[in-house]
Amino acid sequence: MRTINIRRMMILSAVLLMGPLLNTGCTRINDKPAAEVLHLVLAGMAGSDGVSFEGASSLLLDGNPAPEAALYYGGTVSDHNKVSLHTLLPDGGTPQTVAQAGENKLKSSSAAPPAYYTQLEKKNGRWTLLQEDSTASPDNPLPALNPLRQLEDLEKLEIEVSEEAGAARGTRVLRIELSEPEAGRQLAAELEGQMEAIRPDKSGSEGKEAGKGAEALQLLWEQKNNELQQKLKEVSVRTVYYLKVDTKRNLPKRLTCTRRVNDSGNQGTAAGGAEEIYLTEVNFYGYR
């Protein structure tokens, strides 16, 4: 009997000793530094087969909403590297492609405005359009809202990661702020990409009159591009992301971004426009 009691005491002691060690290990997993959590979440997203998402973007000019800039969108990620995006109606109505809207316009004068639709695929490390149609025009805002590219960029940018207090159980909220130079570079790259997309194609001109028209367009483009470059030198940019993380699966639940652009050359003018605030938000659901 004594041998049995000693054995039980040894087992009990081992359990009591192992308990704190096991609990400490779990605590370390849950209390990883914010920067490490971000890395794990981005890796988890890259390993996910697919996910659905819905989001919105808006613009404030000196604190006043710009309704024409408001956009609602949704989409899916599939096969790790394919993204489909489409615009949504503000009331959550069924989205329409441009072709569908054109058909409906023949049937009703009060048809909903056309919506954009875009398919992207990552090839050789770059996101490219899968199709070339009317919805792939330079003014299509959807490619810039690709949530996978936004998340991937966070690993490449010069950032400072911290954690917000008071997150709901099972979640963590990471605050990710770009350095001021990085925020400026990011904005410049986006605007320069948009300018490049609308650059006139001189190779397509035919005939003397067409050549003159192409030359005039090129001169206008160069003028506007020079104005853009000058404006970029005058503005200060601050960009902050907030990433809500599902700690059970190490996957994103929500990504928001606030970009503040202040024009030092236009401060205090009657025309206003001294500050632009660009807001985006995307919610992820239905991971596969």
PDB file of C-alpha atoms in Angstrom:
ATOM      1  CA  MET A   1       0.000   0.000   0.000  1.00  0.00           C
ATOM      2  CA  ARG A   2       2.776   2.388   0.837  1.00  0.00           C
ATOM      3  CA  THR A   3       4.298   1.822  -2.619  1.00  0.00           C
ATOM      4  CA  ILE A   4       0.972   2.644  -4.258  1.00  0.00           C
ATOM      5  CA  ASN A   5       0.569   5.799  -2.172  1.00  0.00           C
ATOM      6  CA  ILE A   6       4.079   6.952  -3.051  1.00  0.00           C
ATOM      7  CA  ARG A   7       3.388   6.328  -6.729  1.00  0.00           C
ATOM      8  CA  ARG A   8       0.168   8.333  -6.540  1.00  0.00           C
ATOM      9  CA  MET A   9       1.993  11.148  -4.796  1.00  0.00           C
ATOM     10  CA  MET A  10       4.647  11.181  -7.530  1.00  0.00           C
ATOM     11  CA  ILE A  11       1.996  11.338 -10.275  1.00  0.00           C
ATOM     12  CA  LEU A  12       0.108  14.085  -8.438  1.00  0.00           C
ATOM     13  CA  SER A  13       3.307  16.087  -7.952  1.00  0.00           C
ATOM     14  CA  ALA A  14       4.159  15.753 -11.623  1.00  0.00           C
ATOM     15  CA  VAL A  15       0.700  17.017 -12.630  1.00  0.00           C
ATOM     16  CA  LEU A  16       0.974  19.978 -10.270  1.00  0.00           C
ATOM     17  CA  LEU A  17       4.385  20.845 -11.642  1.00  0.00           C
ATOM     18  CA  MET A  18       3.375  20.427 -15.277  1.00  0.00           C
ATOM     19  CA  GLY A  19       0.215  22.529 -14.918  1.00  0.00           C
ATOM     20  CA  PRO A  20       1.929  25.921 -14.587  1.00  0.00           C
ATOM     21  CA  LEU A  21       4.338  25.043 -17.381  1.00  0.00           C
ATOM     22  CA  LEU A  22       1.515  24.183 -19.744  1.00  0.00           C
ATOM     23  CA  ASN A  23      -0.422  27.300 -18.816  1.00  0.00           C
ATOM     24  CA  THR A  24       2.672  29.436 -19.293  1.00  0.00           C
ATOM     25  CA  GLY A  25       3.145  28.019 -22.773  1.00  0.00           C
ATOM     26  CA  CYS A  26      -0.437  28.966 -23.749  1.00  0.00           C
ATOM     27  CA  THR A  27       0.040  32.427 -22.333  1.00  0.00           C
ATOM     28  CA  ARG A  28       3.128  32.972 -24.441  1.00  0.00           C
ATOM     29  CA  ILE A  29       1.199  31.999 -27.562  1.00  0.00           C
ATOM     30  CA  ASN A  30      -1.632  34.420 -26.768  1.00  0.00           C
ATOM     31  CA  ASP A  31       0.710  37.219 -25.760  1.00  0.00           C
ATOM     32  CA  LYS A  32       2.976  37.304 -28.781  1.00  0.00           C
ATOM     33  CA  PRO A  33       4.211  40.795 -29.693  1.00  0.00           C
ATOM     34  CA  ALA A  34       1.970  42.727 -32.061  1.00  0.00           C
ATOM     35  CA  ALA A  35       4.503  42.636 -34.912  1.00  0.00           C
ATOM     36  CA  GLU A  36       4.777  38.847 -34.647  1.00  0.00           C
ATOM     37  CA  VAL A  37       0.983  38.498 -34.598  1.00  0.00           C
ATOM     38  CA  LEU A  38       0.824  40.529 -37.814  1.00  0.00           C
ATOM     39  CA  HIS A  39       3.335  38.201 -39.463  1.00  0.00           C
ATOM     40  CA  LEU A  40       1.377  35.108 -38.370  1.00  0.00           C
ATOM     41  CA  VAL A  41      -1.902  36.577 -39.626  1.00  0.00           C
ATOM     42  CA  LEU A  42      -0.452  37.441 -43.020  1.00  0.00           C
ATOM     43  CA  ALA A  43       0.987  33.939 -43.295  1.00  0.00           C
ATOM     44  CA  GLY A  44      -2.376  32.463 -42.319  1.00  0.00           C
ATOM     45  CA  MET A  45      -4.135  34.543 -44.946  1.00  0.00           C
ATOM     46  CA  ALA A  46      -1.686  33.402 -47.611  1.00  0.00           C
ATOM     47  CA  GLY A  47      -2.408  29.783 -46.670  1.00  0.00           C
ATOM     48  CA  SER A  48      -6.189  30.149 -46.806  1.00  0.00           C
ATOM     49  CA  ASP A  49      -7.933  28.558 -49.807  1.00  0.00           C
ATOM     50  CA  GLY A  50     -10.429  31.372 -50.092  1.00  0.00           C
ATOM     51  CA  VAL A  51     -12.578  33.953 -48.353  1.00  0.00           C
ATOM     52  CA  SER A  52     -15.413  36.372 -49.059  1.00  0.00           C
ATOM     53  CA  PHE A  53     -15.311  40.050 -48.210  1.00  0.00           C
ATOM     54  CA  GLU A  54     -17.309  43.272 -48.297  1.00  0.00           C
ATOM     55  CA  GLY A  55     -16.001  46.777 -47.915  1.00  0.00           C
ATOM     56  CA  ALA A  56     -16.460  50.487 -48.473  1.00  0.00           C
ATOM     57  CA  SER A  57     -14.341  53.520 -49.250  1.00  0.00           C
ATOM     58  CA  SER A  58     -15.092  57.223 -48.825  1.00  0.00           C
ATOM     59  CA  LEU A  59     -13.451  60.621 -49.016  1.00  0.00           C
ATOM     60  CA  LEU A  60     -13.684  63.627 -46.700  1.00  0.00           C
ATOM     61  CA  LEU A  61     -12.620  67.060 -47.975  1.00  0.00           C
ATOM     62  CA  ASP A  62     -11.928  69.371 -45.037  1.00  0.00           C
ATOM     63  CA  GLY A  63     -14.272  67.211 -42.960  1.00  0.00           C
ATOM     64  CA  ASN A  64     -17.106  67.205 -45.513  1.00  0.00           C
ATOM     65  CA  PRO A  65     -18.107  63.926 -47.218  1.00  0.00           C
ATOM     66  CA  ALA A  66     -17.692  63.710 -50.980  1.00  0.00           C
ATOM     67  CA  PRO A  67     -20.724  61.588 -51.989  1.00  0.00           C
ATOM     68  CA  GLU A  68     -19.430  61.025 -55.524  1.00  0.00           C
ATOM     69  CA  ALA A  69     -16.362  59.301 -54.085  1.00  0.00           C
ATOM     70  CA  ALA A  70     -18.273  56.831 -51.883  1.00  0.00           C
ATOM     71  CA  LEU A  71     -17.979  53.234 -53.015  1.00  0.00           C
ATOM     72  CA  TYR A  72     -19.327  49.918 -51.712  1.00  0.00           C
ATOM     73  CA  TYR A  73     -17.838  46.683 -52.934  1.00  0.00           C
ATOM     74  CA  GLY A  74     -17.629  42.960 -52.334  1.00  0.00           C
ATOM     75  CA  GLY A  75     -15.817  39.962 -53.680  1.00  0.00           C
ATOM     76  CA  THR A  76     -14.083  36.664 -53.154  1.00  0.00           C
ATOM     77  CA  VAL A  77     -10.588  35.215 -52.971  1.00  0.00           C
ATOM     78  CA  SER A  78     -10.055  31.764 -54.508  1.00  0.00           C
ATOM     79  CA  ASP A  79      -7.105  29.450 -55.196  1.00  0.00           C
ATOM     80  CA  HIS A  80      -4.917  31.607 -52.941  1.00  0.00           C
ATOM     81  CA  ASN A  81      -4.103  34.119 -55.700  1.00  0.00           C
ATOM     82  CA  LYS A  82      -7.299  35.004 -57.585  1.00  0.00           C
ATOM     83  CA  VAL A  83      -9.513  37.904 -56.537  1.00  0.00           C
ATOM     84  CA  SER A  84     -12.888  38.944 -57.923  1.00  0.00           C
ATOM     85  CA  LEU A  85     -14.345  42.330 -56.962  1.00  0.00           C
ATOM     86  CA  HIS A  86     -17.637  44.025 -57.807  1.00  0.00           C
ATOM     87  CA  THR A  87     -19.334  47.203 -56.697  1.00  0.00           C
ATOM     88  CA  LEU A  88     -22.433  47.020 -54.521  1.00  0.00           C
ATOM     89  CA  LEU A  89     -25.391  49.334 -54.182  1.00  0.00           C
ATOM     90  CA  PRO A  90     -25.461  51.366 -50.927  1.00  0.00           C
ATOM     91  CA  ASP A  91     -28.580  49.477 -49.796  1.00  0.00           C
ATOM     92  CA  GLY A  92     -26.911  46.124 -50.344  1.00  0.00           C
ATOM     93  CA  GLY A  93     -28.842  45.448 -53.542  1.00  0.00           C
ATOM     94  CA  THR A  94     -27.748  42.951 -56.171  1.00  0.00           C
ATOM     95  CA  PRO A  95     -24.720  44.258 -58.036  1.00  0.00           C
ATOM     96  CA  GLN A  96     -24.797  44.698 -61.796  1.00  0.00           C
ATOM     97  CA  THR A  97     -22.039  44.475 -64.326  1.00  0.00           C
ATOM     98  CA  VAL A  98     -21.756  47.216 -66.922  1.00  0.00           C
ATOM     99  CA  ALA A  99     -23.239  44.894 -69.539  1.00  0.00           C
ATOM    100  CA  GLN A 100     -26.232  44.032 -67.347  1.00  0.00           C
ATOM    101  CA  ALA A 101     -26.864  47.686 -66.585  1.00  0.00           C
ATOM    102  CA  GLY A 102     -26.803  48.452 -70.303  1.00  0.00           C
ATOM    103  CA  GLU A 103     -29.408  45.769 -70.968  1.00  0.00           C
ATOM    104  CA  ASN A 104     -31.634  47.034 -68.163  1.00  0.00           C
ATOM    105  CA  LYS A 105     -31.357  50.588 -69.406  1.00  0.00           C
ATOM    106  CA  LEU A 106     -33.154  49.500 -72.594  1.00  0.00           C
ATOM    107  CA  LYS A 107     -36.008  48.148 -70.475  1.00  0.00           C
ATOM    108  CA  SER A 108     -36.322  50.920 -67.918  1.00  0.00           C
ATOM    109  CA  SER A 109     -35.225  54.548 -67.758  1.00  0.00           C
ATOM    110  CA  SER A 110     -34.820  54.271 -63.975  1.00  0.00           C
ATOM    111  CA  ALA A 111     -32.328  51.396 -64.100  1.00  0.00           C
ATOM    112  CA  ALA A 112     -29.567  51.331 -61.503  1.00  0.00           C
ATOM    113  CA  PRO A 113     -26.253  52.871 -62.563  1.00  0.00           C
ATOM    114  CA  PRO A 114     -23.665  50.482 -63.972  1.00  0.00           C
ATOM    115  CA  ALA A 115     -21.301  48.780 -61.563  1.00  0.00           C
ATOM    116  CA  TYR A 116     -17.677  47.844 -61.989  1.00  0.00           C
ATOM    117  CA  TYR A 117     -16.403  44.296 -61.972  1.00  0.00           C
ATOM    118  CA  THR A 118     -12.791  43.181 -61.883  1.00  0.00           C
ATOM    119  CA  GLN A 119     -10.896  39.892 -61.776  1.00  0.00           C
ATOM    120  CA  LEU A 120      -7.254  39.833 -60.724  1.00  0.00           C
ATOM    121  CA  GLU A 121      -4.632  37.123 -60.490  1.00  0.00           C
ATOM    122  CA  LYS A 122      -1.180  37.193 -58.942  1.00  0.00           C
ATOM    123  CA  LYS A 123       1.417  36.137 -61.503  1.00  0.00           C
ATOM    124  CA  ASN A 124       5.160  36.290 -60.923  1.00  0.00           C
ATOM    125  CA  GLY A 125       4.624  38.317 -57.792  1.00  0.00           C
ATOM    126  CA  ARG A 126       2.408  40.962 -59.448  1.00  0.00           C
ATOM    127  CA  TRP A 127      -1.355  41.427 -59.545  1.00  0.00           C
ATOM    128  CA  THR A 128      -2.676  41.546 -63.120  1.00  0.00           C
ATOM    129  CA  LEU A 129      -6.122  41.821 -64.698  1.00  0.00           C
ATOM    130  CA  LEU A 130      -7.545  38.531 -65.929  1.00  0.00           C
ATOM    131  CA  GLN A 131      -9.685  40.141 -68.611  1.00  0.00           C
ATOM    132  CA  GLU A 132      -9.626  43.231 -70.769  1.00  0.00           C
ATOM    133  CA  ASP A 133     -13.115  44.676 -71.115  1.00  0.00           C
ATOM    134  CA  SER A 134     -14.982  47.911 -70.474  1.00  0.00           C
ATOM    135  CA  THR A 135     -14.819  47.381 -66.717  1.00  0.00           C
ATOM    136  CA  ALA A 136     -11.012  47.330 -66.876  1.00  0.00           C
ATOM    137  CA  SER A 137     -10.877  51.032 -67.824  1.00  0.00           C
ATOM    138  CA  PRO A 138      -8.386  53.327 -66.071  1.00  0.00           C
ATOM    139  CA  ASP A 139     -11.131  54.912 -63.957  1.00  0.00           C
ATOM    140  CA  ASN A 140     -12.110  51.553 -62.435  1.00  0.00           C
ATOM    141  CA  PRO A 141     -11.346  51.949 -58.682  1.00  0.00           C
ATOM    142  CA  LEU A 142     -11.596  48.261 -57.793  1.00  0.00           C
ATOM    143  CA  PRO A 143      -8.047  47.034 -58.557  1.00  0.00           C
ATOM    144  CA  ALA A 144      -6.682  49.478 -55.959  1.00  0.00           C
ATOM    145  CA  LEU A 145      -9.064  48.004 -53.360  1.00  0.00           C
ATOM    146  CA  ASN A 146      -7.785  44.436 -53.710  1.00  0.00           C
ATOM    147  CA  PRO A 147      -7.683  43.406 -50.004  1.00  0.00           C
ATOM    148  CA  LEU A 148      -5.063  40.705 -50.574  1.00  0.00           C
ATOM    149  CA  ARG A 149      -2.659  43.228 -52.051  1.00  0.00           C
ATOM    150  CA  GLN A 150      -3.325  45.627 -49.167  1.00  0.00           C
ATOM    151  CA  LEU A 151      -2.460  42.932 -46.639  1.00  0.00           C
ATOM    152  CA  GLU A 152       0.630  41.834 -48.568  1.00  0.00           C
ATOM    153  CA  ASP A 153       1.890  45.426 -48.698  1.00  0.00           C
ATOM    154  CA  LEU A 154       1.986  45.589 -44.905  1.00  0.00           C
ATOM    155  CA  GLU A 155       4.968  43.223 -44.925  1.00  0.00           C
ATOM    156  CA  LYS A 156       6.864  45.372 -47.425  1.00  0.00           C
ATOM    157  CA  LEU A 157       6.230  48.830 -45.982  1.00  0.00           C
ATOM    158  CA  GLU A 158       8.108  50.684 -43.272  1.00  0.00           C
ATOM    159  CA  ILE A 159       5.652  50.405 -40.393  1.00  0.00           C
ATOM    160  CA  GLU A 160       5.263  50.552 -36.620  1.00  0.00           C
ATOM    161  CA  VAL A 161       2.950  47.927 -35.117  1.00  0.00           C
ATOM    162  CA  SER A 162       1.242  48.220 -31.731  1.00  0.00           C
ATOM    163  CA  GLU A 163      -1.875  46.784 -30.103  1.00  0.00           C
ATOM    164  CA  GLU A 164      -5.107  48.525 -29.179  1.00  0.00           C
ATOM    165  CA  ALA A 165      -6.577  47.795 -25.746  1.00  0.00           C
ATOM    166  CA  GLY A 166     -10.142  46.662 -25.144  1.00  0.00           C
ATOM    167  CA  ALA A 167     -10.546  44.195 -28.029  1.00  0.00           C
ATOM    168  CA  ALA A 168     -13.427  41.725 -27.787  1.00  0.00           C
ATOM    169  CA  ARG A 169     -12.718  38.221 -26.530  1.00  0.00           C
ATOM    170  CA  GLY A 170     -11.125  36.040 -29.170  1.00  0.00           C
ATOM    171  CA  THR A 171      -9.788  39.016 -31.108  1.00  0.00           C
ATOM    172  CA  ARG A 172      -6.835  41.384 -31.120  1.00  0.00           C
ATOM    173  CA  VAL A 173      -6.696  44.766 -32.828  1.00  0.00           C
ATOM    174  CA  LEU A 174      -3.358  45.789 -34.297  1.00  0.00           C
ATOM    175  CA  ARG A 175      -2.538  49.413 -35.058  1.00  0.00           C
ATOM    176  CA  ILE A 176      -0.203  49.686 -38.029  1.00  0.00           C
ATOM    177  CA  GLU A 177       1.172  53.128 -38.854  1.00  0.00           C
ATOM    178  CA  LEU A 178       3.354  53.870 -41.847  1.00  0.00           C
ATOM    179  CA  SER A 179       6.339  56.140 -41.369  1.00  0.00           C
ATOM    180  CA  GLU A 180       5.702  59.563 -42.890  1.00  0.00           C
ATOM    181  CA  PRO A 181       8.165  59.033 -45.779  1.00  0.00           C
ATOM    182  CA  GLU A 182       6.636  55.601 -46.476  1.00  0.00           C
ATOM    183  CA  ALA A 183       3.107  57.034 -46.449  1.00  0.00           C
ATOM    184  CA  GLY A 184       4.205  59.635 -48.982  1.00  0.00           C
ATOM    185  CA  ARG A 185       5.854  57.020 -51.190  1.00  0.00           C
ATOM    186  CA  GLN A 186       2.750  54.830 -51.077  1.00  0.00           C
ATOM    187  CA  LEU A 187       0.476  57.697 -52.139  1.00  0.00           C
ATOM    188  CA  ALA A 188       2.882  58.770 -54.885  1.00  0.00           C
ATOM    189  CA  ALA A 189       3.089  55.236 -56.282  1.00  0.00           C
ATOM    190  CA  GLU A 190      -0.702  54.937 -56.430  1.00  0.00           C
ATOM    191  CA  LEU A 191      -1.245  58.306 -58.117  1.00  0.00           C
ATOM    192  CA  GLU A 192       1.624  57.806 -60.540  1.00  0.00           C
ATOM    193  CA  GLY A 193       0.196  54.402 -61.461  1.00  0.00           C
ATOM    194  CA  GLN A 194      -3.166  56.015 -62.210  1.00  0.00           C
ATOM    195  CA  MET A 195      -1.495  58.683 -64.334  1.00  0.00           C
ATOM    196  CA  GLU A 196       0.462  56.056 -66.251  1.00  0.00           C
ATOM    197  CA  ALA A 197      -2.764  54.158 -66.940  1.00  0.00           C
ATOM    198  CA  ILE A 198      -4.247  57.152 -68.774  1.00  0.00           C
ATOM    199  CA  ARG A 199      -1.072  58.150 -70.615  1.00  0.00           C
ATOM    200  CA  PRO A 200      -1.861  58.677 -74.336  1.00  0.00           C
ATOM    201  CA  ASP A 201      -0.645  55.962 -76.676  1.00  0.00           C
ATOM    202  CA  LYS A 202       1.232  57.754 -79.437  1.00  0.00           C
ATOM    203  CA  SER A 203       1.810  54.535 -81.379  1.00  0.00           C
ATOM    204  CA  GLY A 204      -1.883  54.297 -82.280  1.00  0.00           C
ATOM    205  CA  SER A 205      -2.096  57.633 -84.143  1.00  0.00           C
ATOM    206  CA  GLU A 206      -2.636  57.613 -87.882  1.00  0.00           C
ATOM    207  CA  GLY A 207      -2.596  60.543 -90.274  1.00  0.00           C
ATOM    208  CA  LYS A 208      -1.637  64.170 -89.822  1.00  0.00           C
ATOM    209  CA  GLU A 209      -4.770  65.241 -87.940  1.00  0.00           C
ATOM    210  CA  ALA A 210      -4.647  62.224 -85.668  1.00  0.00           C
ATOM    211  CA  GLY A 211      -0.978  62.935 -85.021  1.00  0.00           C
ATOM    212  CA  LYS A 212      -1.771  66.487 -83.952  1.00  0.00           C
ATOM    213  CA  GLY A 213      -4.488  65.267 -81.621  1.00  0.00           C
ATOM    214  CA  ALA A 214      -2.200  62.684 -80.066  1.00  0.00           C
ATOM    215  CA  GLU A 215       0.503  65.290 -79.598  1.00  0.00           C
ATOM    216  CA  ALA A 216      -1.947  67.648 -77.879  1.00  0.00           C
ATOM    217  CA  LEU A 217      -3.080  64.862 -75.560  1.00  0.00           C
ATOM    218  CA  GLN A 218       0.507  63.994 -74.736  1.00  0.00           C
ATOM    219  CA  LEU A 219       1.300  67.624 -73.906  1.00  0.00           C
ATOM    220  CA  LEU A 220      -1.776  67.824 -71.692  1.00  0.00           C
ATOM    221  CA  TRP A 221      -0.799  64.612 -69.935  1.00  0.00           C
ATOM    222  CA  GLU A 222       2.717  65.894 -69.339  1.00  0.00           C
ATOM    223  CA  GLN A 223       1.342  69.147 -67.918  1.00  0.00           C
ATOM    224  CA  LYS A 224      -0.958  67.317 -65.504  1.00  0.00           C
ATOM    225  CA  ASN A 225       1.784  64.882 -64.546  1.00  0.00           C
ATOM    226  CA  ASN A 226       4.127  67.766 -63.734  1.00  0.00           C
ATOM    227  CA  GLU A 227       1.383  69.334 -61.611  1.00  0.00           C
ATOM    228  CA  LEU A 228       0.971  66.037 -59.777  1.00  0.00           C
ATOM    229  CA  GLN A 229       4.690  65.764 -59.069  1.00  0.00           C
ATOM    230  CA  GLN A 230       4.748  69.322 -57.721  1.00  0.00           C
ATOM    231  CA  LYS A 231       1.696  68.681 -55.542  1.00  0.00           C
ATOM    232  CA  LEU A 232       3.259  65.545 -54.086  1.00  0.00           C
ATOM    233  CA  LYS A 233       6.188  67.661 -52.897  1.00  0.00           C
ATOM    234  CA  GLU A 234       3.827  69.983 -51.003  1.00  0.00           C
ATOM    235  CA  VAL A 235       1.676  67.479 -49.125  1.00  0.00           C
ATOM    236  CA  SER A 236       2.242  65.592 -45.901  1.00  0.00           C
ATOM    237  CA  VAL A 237       0.702  62.150 -45.568  1.00  0.00           C
ATOM    238  CA  ARG A 238      -0.216  60.090 -42.521  1.00  0.00           C
ATOM    239  CA  THR A 239      -1.557  56.567 -42.984  1.00  0.00           C
ATOM    240  CA  VAL A 240      -2.805  54.264 -40.219  1.00  0.00           C
ATOM    241  CA  TYR A 241      -4.265  50.763 -40.567  1.00  0.00           C
ATOM    242  CA  TYR A 242      -6.240  48.821 -37.972  1.00  0.00           C
ATOM    243  CA  LEU A 243      -6.335  45.043 -38.336  1.00  0.00           C
ATOM    244  CA  LYS A 244      -8.843  43.032 -36.283  1.00  0.00           C
ATOM    245  CA  VAL A 245      -7.540  39.489 -35.829  1.00  0.00           C
ATOM    246  CA  ASP A 246      -9.349  36.243 -35.025  1.00  0.00           C
ATOM    247  CA  THR A 247      -6.919  34.830 -32.458  1.00  0.00           C
ATOM    248  CA  LYS A 248      -8.342  31.300 -32.660  1.00  0.00           C
ATOM    249  CA  ARG A 249      -7.514  30.929 -36.356  1.00  0.00           C
ATOM    250  CA  ASN A 250      -4.907  33.689 -36.766  1.00  0.00           C
ATOM    251  CA  LEU A 251      -6.868  35.213 -39.645  1.00  0.00           C
ATOM    252  CA  PRO A 252      -8.034  38.769 -40.420  1.00  0.00           C
ATOM    253  CA  LYS A 253     -11.586  39.773 -39.563  1.00  0.00           C
ATOM    254  CA  ARG A 254     -11.462  43.444 -40.553  1.00  0.00           C
ATOM    255  CA  LEU A 255      -8.959  45.833 -42.092  1.00  0.00           C
ATOM    256  CA  THR A 256      -9.465  49.598 -42.010  1.00  0.00           C
ATOM    257  CA  CYS A 257      -7.243  52.359 -43.295  1.00  0.00           C
ATOM    258  CA  THR A 258      -7.241  56.111 -42.695  1.00  0.00           C
ATOM    259  CA  ARG A 259      -5.041  58.255 -44.898  1.00  0.00           C
ATOM    260  CA  ARG A 260      -4.758  61.970 -44.096  1.00  0.00           C
ATOM    261  CA  VAL A 261      -3.286  64.212 -46.772  1.00  0.00           C
ATOM    262  CA  ASN A 262      -2.529  67.804 -45.785  1.00  0.00           C
ATOM    263  CA  ASP A 263      -1.644  70.355 -48.422  1.00  0.00           C
ATOM    264  CA  SER A 264       0.770  72.821 -46.847  1.00  0.00           C
ATOM    265  CA  GLY A 265       0.571  75.051 -49.906  1.00  0.00           C
ATOM    266  CA  ASN A 266      -3.199  75.469 -49.591  1.00  0.00           C
ATOM    267  CA  GLN A 267      -3.608  76.017 -45.854  1.00  0.00           C
ATOM    268  CA  GLY A 268      -6.036  78.712 -44.867  1.00  0.00           C
ATOM    269  CA  THR A 269      -7.284  79.473 -48.353  1.00  0.00           C
ATOM    270  CA  ALA A 270     -10.912  80.362 -48.970  1.00  0.00           C
ATOM    271  CA  ALA A 271     -11.177  77.507 -51.453  1.00  0.00           C
ATOM    272  CA  GLY A 272     -10.406  74.989 -48.750  1.00  0.00           C
ATOM    273  CA  GLY A 273      -9.039  71.602 -49.691  1.00  0.00           C
ATOM    274  CA  ALA A 274      -6.279  71.795 -47.099  1.00  0.00           C
ATOM    275  CA  GLU A 275      -6.988  68.257 -45.854  1.00  0.00           C
ATOM    276  CA  GLU A 276      -8.227  65.097 -47.529  1.00  0.00           C
ATOM    277  CA  ILE A 277      -9.106  62.002 -45.518  1.00  0.00           C
ATOM    278  CA  TYR A 278      -9.452  58.761 -47.436  1.00  0.00           C
ATOM    279  CA  LEU A 279     -11.173  55.949 -45.527  1.00  0.00           C
ATOM    280  CA  THR A 280     -11.427  52.280 -46.444  1.00  0.00           C
ATOM    281  CA  GLU A 281     -12.829  49.288 -44.585  1.00  0.00           C
ATOM    282  CA  VAL A 282     -13.087  45.629 -45.566  1.00  0.00           C
ATOM    283  CA  ASN A 283     -14.630  42.774 -43.566  1.00  0.00           C
ATOM    284  CA  PHE A 284     -13.655  39.139 -44.168  1.00  0.00           C
ATOM    285  CA  TYR A 285     -15.974  36.161 -43.676  1.00  0.00           C
ATOM    286  CA  GLY A 286     -16.565  32.602 -44.856  1.00  0.00           C
ATOM    287  CA  TYR A 287     -12.987  31.350 -44.863  1.00  0.00           C
ATOM    288  CA  ARG A 288     -12.489  28.144 -46.825  1.00  0.00           C
TER     289      ARG A 288
END
